[in-house]
CSV table of C-alpha atoms in Angstrom, one decimal:
chain,number,residue,atom,x,y,z
H,1,VAL,CA,69.0,105.2,87.8
H,2,ASP,CA,67.5,108.4,89.3
H,3,GLY,CA,64.9,107.6,91.8
H,4,PHE,CA,66.7,107.1,95.0
H,5,ASN,CA,68.1,110.0,97.0
H,6,GLY,CA,71.6,110.7,95.9
H,7,LEU,CA,72.0,107.6,93.7
H,8,LEU,CA,72.7,109.3,90.3
H,9,ALA,CA,74.3,112.5,91.7
H,10,ILE,CA,76.8,110.7,93.8
H,11,HIS,CA,77.5,108.3,90.9
H,12,LEU,CA,78.2,111.2,88.6
H,13,MET,CA,80.3,112.9,91.2
H,14,ILE,CA,82.5,109.8,91.5
H,15,ILE,CA,82.9,109.7,87.7
H,16,ASN,CA,83.7,113.4,87.4
H,17,LEU,CA,86.2,113.3,90.4
H,18,ILE,CA,88.1,110.5,88.6
H,19,LEU,CA,88.1,112.5,85.4
H,20,LEU,CA,89.2,115.6,87.4
H,21,ILE,CA,92.3,113.7,88.7
H,22,PHE,CA,93.3,112.8,85.1
H,23,HIS,CA,92.9,116.5,84.0
H,24,ILE,CA,95.0,117.6,87.0
H,25,ASP,CA,97.7,114.9,86.2
H,26,TYR,CA,97.9,116.2,82.6
H,27,SER,CA,97.6,119.9,83.7
H,28,ASN,CA,94.6,120.5,81.4
H,29,SER,CA,93.3,123.7,82.9
H,30,ILE,CA,90.2,124.1,80.7
H,31,ASN,CA,88.9,120.6,81.5
H,32,ILE,CA,89.8,121.1,85.1
H,33,PHE,CA,87.6,124.2,85.2
H,34,LEU,CA,84.7,122.5,83.4
H,35,THR,CA,84.8,119.3,85.5
H,36,LEU,CA,85.1,121.3,88.7
H,37,GLY,CA,82.0,123.3,87.6
H,38,GLN,CA,80.0,120.1,87.1
H,39,ILE,CA,81.2,118.7,90.4
H,40,PHE,CA,80.2,121.9,92.2
H,41,ILE,CA,76.7,121.9,90.6
H,42,LEU,CA,76.3,118.2,91.6
H,43,PHE,CA,77.5,119.0,95.2
H,44,ILE,CA,75.0,121.8,95.5
H,45,PHE,CA,72.2,119.5,94.2
H,46,LEU,CA,73.2,116.9,96.7
H,47,LEU,CA,72.8,119.3,99.6
H,48,PHE,CA,69.1,119.3,98.8
H,49,ASN,CA,68.7,115.7,97.6
H,50,PHE,CA,70.7,113.6,100.1
H,51,PRO,CA,69.9,112.1,102.5
H,52,TYR,CA,66.4,113.5,102.5
H,53,ALA,CA,65.2,114.9,99.2
H,54,LYS,CA,63.8,118.4,98.8
H,55,ILE,CA,64.5,118.5,95.1
H,56,PHE,CA,64.9,115.8,92.4
H,57,PHE,CA,66.7,115.5,89.1
H,58,GLY,CA,63.7,114.1,87.2
H,59,ASP,CA,64.1,112.7,83.8
H,60,SER,CA,65.3,115.9,82.2
H,61,GLY,CA,68.0,116.5,84.8
H,62,ALA,CA,69.2,112.9,84.6
H,63,TYR,CA,69.4,113.1,80.8
H,64,LEU,CA,71.1,116.5,81.0
H,65,PHE,CA,73.8,115.4,83.5
H,66,GLY,CA,74.2,112.0,81.9
H,67,SER,CA,74.8,113.7,78.5
H,68,ILE,CA,77.3,116.2,80.0
H,69,THR,CA,79.1,113.4,81.8
H,70,ALA,CA,79.2,111.3,78.6
H,71,LEU,CA,80.7,114.2,76.7
H,72,ASN,CA,83.2,114.7,79.4
H,73,VAL,CA,84.2,111.0,79.3
H,74,ILE,CA,84.5,111.1,75.4
H,75,ASN,CA,86.6,114.2,75.5
H,76,THR,CA,88.9,112.8,78.2
H,77,SER,CA,89.3,109.6,76.2
H,78,ILE,CA,90.3,111.6,73.1
H,79,LEU,CA,92.7,113.8,75.0
H,80,TYR,CA,94.6,111.1,76.8
H,81,GLU,CA,95.3,108.3,74.3
H,82,ASN,CA,97.5,106.4,76.7
H,83,ILE,CA,94.4,105.6,78.9
H,84,SER,CA,92.7,102.4,77.6
H,85,PRO,CA,89.3,103.0,76.0
H,86,PHE,CA,88.1,100.0,78.0
H,87,PHE,CA,88.9,101.9,81.2
H,88,PHE,CA,86.2,104.4,80.2
H,89,SER,CA,83.8,101.4,79.7
H,90,VAL,CA,84.6,100.3,83.3
H,91,LEU,CA,84.1,103.9,84.5
H,92,LEU,CA,80.6,104.0,82.9
H,93,PHE,CA,79.8,100.4,83.6
H,94,TYR,CA,77.0,100.7,86.1
H,95,LEU,CA,75.1,103.4,84.1
H,96,PHE,CA,75.5,101.5,80.8
H,97,PHE,CA,74.8,98.0,82.0
H,98,GLU,CA,71.8,98.9,84.2
H,99,VAL,CA,70.1,100.4,81.1
H,100,PHE,CA,71.3,97.7,78.7
H,101,PHE,CA,70.4,94.8,81.0
H,102,SER,CA,67.0,96.2,81.8
H,103,PHE,CA,66.2,96.8,78.1
H,104,CYS,CA,67.2,93.1,77.2
H,105,ARG,CA,65.4,91.7,80.3
H,106,LYS,CA,62.1,93.5,79.4
H,107,ILE,CA,62.3,92.2,75.8
H,108,LYS,CA,62.9,88.7,77.1
H,109,MET,CA,59.9,89.1,79.4
H,110,ARG,CA,57.8,90.3,76.5
H,111,LYS,CA,57.3,93.7,78.1
H,112,SER,CA,57.9,97.1,76.5
H,113,PRO,CA,61.5,98.1,77.2
H,114,LEU,CA,60.4,101.7,77.3
H,115,LYS,CA,58.0,101.3,80.3
H,116,PRO,CA,59.3,101.3,83.9
H,117,ASP,CA,59.2,98.3,86.2
H,118,SER,CA,60.5,97.5,89.7
H,119,LEU,CA,63.1,95.0,88.8
H,120,HIS,CA,66.1,97.2,88.5
H,121,LEU,CA,69.1,96.3,90.6
H,122,HIS,CA,68.7,99.4,92.8
H,123,MET,CA,65.0,98.6,93.4
H,124,LEU,CA,65.9,95.0,94.4
H,125,ILE,CA,68.4,96.4,96.9
H,126,PHE,CA,65.7,98.7,98.2
H,127,TYR,CA,63.3,95.8,98.5
H,128,PHE,CA,65.9,93.8,100.4
H,129,LEU,CA,66.6,96.7,102.8
H,130,SER,CA,63.0,97.7,103.3
H,131,LYS,CA,62.1,94.1,104.3
H,132,ARG,CA,64.4,94.6,107.3
H,133,ASN,CA,62.4,97.7,108.3
H,134,LEU,CA,65.2,100.1,107.7
H,135,LYS,CA,63.7,103.6,107.6
H,136,SER,CA,66.8,104.9,105.8
H,137,SER,CA,66.4,102.3,102.9
H,138,ASN,CA,66.0,105.0,100.3
H,139,TYR,CA,69.4,106.7,100.7
H,140,LEU,CA,71.1,103.5,101.8
H,141,VAL,CA,70.7,102.2,98.3
H,142,ALA,CA,72.8,105.2,97.0
H,143,ILE,CA,75.5,104.5,99.6
H,144,ILE,CA,75.6,100.7,98.9
H,145,ILE,CA,75.7,101.0,95.1
H,146,ASN,CA,78.2,103.8,95.0
H,147,LEU,CA,80.6,102.3,97.5
H,148,THR,CA,80.4,99.0,95.7
H,149,PHE,CA,81.0,100.8,92.4
H,150,LEU,CA,84.0,102.7,93.8
H,151,LEU,CA,85.4,99.4,95.2
H,152,PHE,CA,85.1,97.6,91.9
H,153,ILE,CA,86.5,100.4,89.7
H,154,THR,CA,89.5,101.1,91.9
H,155,PRO,CA,91.8,98.4,90.3
H,156,ALA,CA,91.0,99.8,86.9
H,157,ILE,CA,91.9,103.3,88.0
H,158,PHE,CA,95.4,102.1,88.9
H,159,LEU,CA,95.7,100.0,85.7
H,160,LYS,CA,94.0,102.4,83.4
H,161,GLU,CA,96.7,102.2,80.8
H,162,GLU,CA,96.5,98.4,80.6
H,163,ALA,CA,94.0,97.7,77.9
H,164,LEU,CA,93.9,93.9,78.4
H,165,PHE,CA,93.2,94.2,82.1
H,166,CYS,CA,90.5,96.8,81.6
H,167,ARG,CA,88.8,94.7,79.0
H,168,TYR,CA,88.7,91.6,81.2
H,169,TRP,CA,87.7,93.7,84.2
H,170,PHE,CA,84.7,95.1,82.3
H,171,PHE,CA,83.5,91.5,81.6
H,172,PHE,CA,84.2,90.5,85.2
H,173,LEU,CA,82.0,93.4,86.3
H,174,ILE,CA,79.2,92.0,84.1
H,175,ILE,CA,79.5,88.6,85.8
H,176,ILE,CA,79.5,90.2,89.3
H,177,TYR,CA,76.4,92.4,88.4
H,178,LEU,CA,74.5,89.4,87.1
H,179,TYR,CA,75.4,87.3,90.1
H,180,ILE,CA,74.2,90.0,92.6
H,181,TYR,CA,71.1,90.7,90.5
H,182,ASN,CA,70.1,87.0,90.3
H,183,TYR,CA,70.8,86.5,94.0
H,184,LEU,CA,68.5,89.5,95.0
H,185,LEU,CA,65.8,88.5,92.5
H,186,LYS,CA,65.7,84.9,93.9
H,187,LYS,CA,65.4,86.3,97.5
H,188,LYS,CA,62.6,88.5,96.4
H,189,SER,CA,60.8,85.7,94.6
H,190,ASN,CA,61.2,83.4,97.7
H,191,ASP,CA,59.8,86.2,99.9
H,192,GLU,CA,56.8,86.7,97.7
H,193,ASN,CA,56.1,82.9,97.6
H,194,TYR,CA,55.7,82.8,101.4
């Protein structure tokens, strides 16, 4: 999802801030230190990437920070057994489902799932915003996606120990994602047909 100013960095900061709260609640000083370090690095990066980019993650940076965040989430899940594993699925929902859905969508379209295209959710939002001649479309995508993500994961944060709720919430997020995606795709198709 790296390609719009701040999109991935803000997303990873949200995930790590939530994990930091858990580490503080459980007084886990080593993980507090490690998570704070990652948040600090992401914050410094954001100073040069958002709202106007002077530097970029690139594929290597996205893979590096994605891997570190994944390890942090796995470690947190192992440490705090009372938190539902499905909560962590909700926490990583956007990153996971964007890649999974794109992979399946490309196979269905008989395209290589390893080649890029312009039909990702964040690109459809960008198209929708740029059609309204918004000069700030690039970084508005990051704000819209991350605020929506934060809004939708908030109930799961408060009910993180309720496995049944987190499980159903994860599937609810899939439905919401598909609805928004199909709505934006139809709007783009209608625009292109005129």
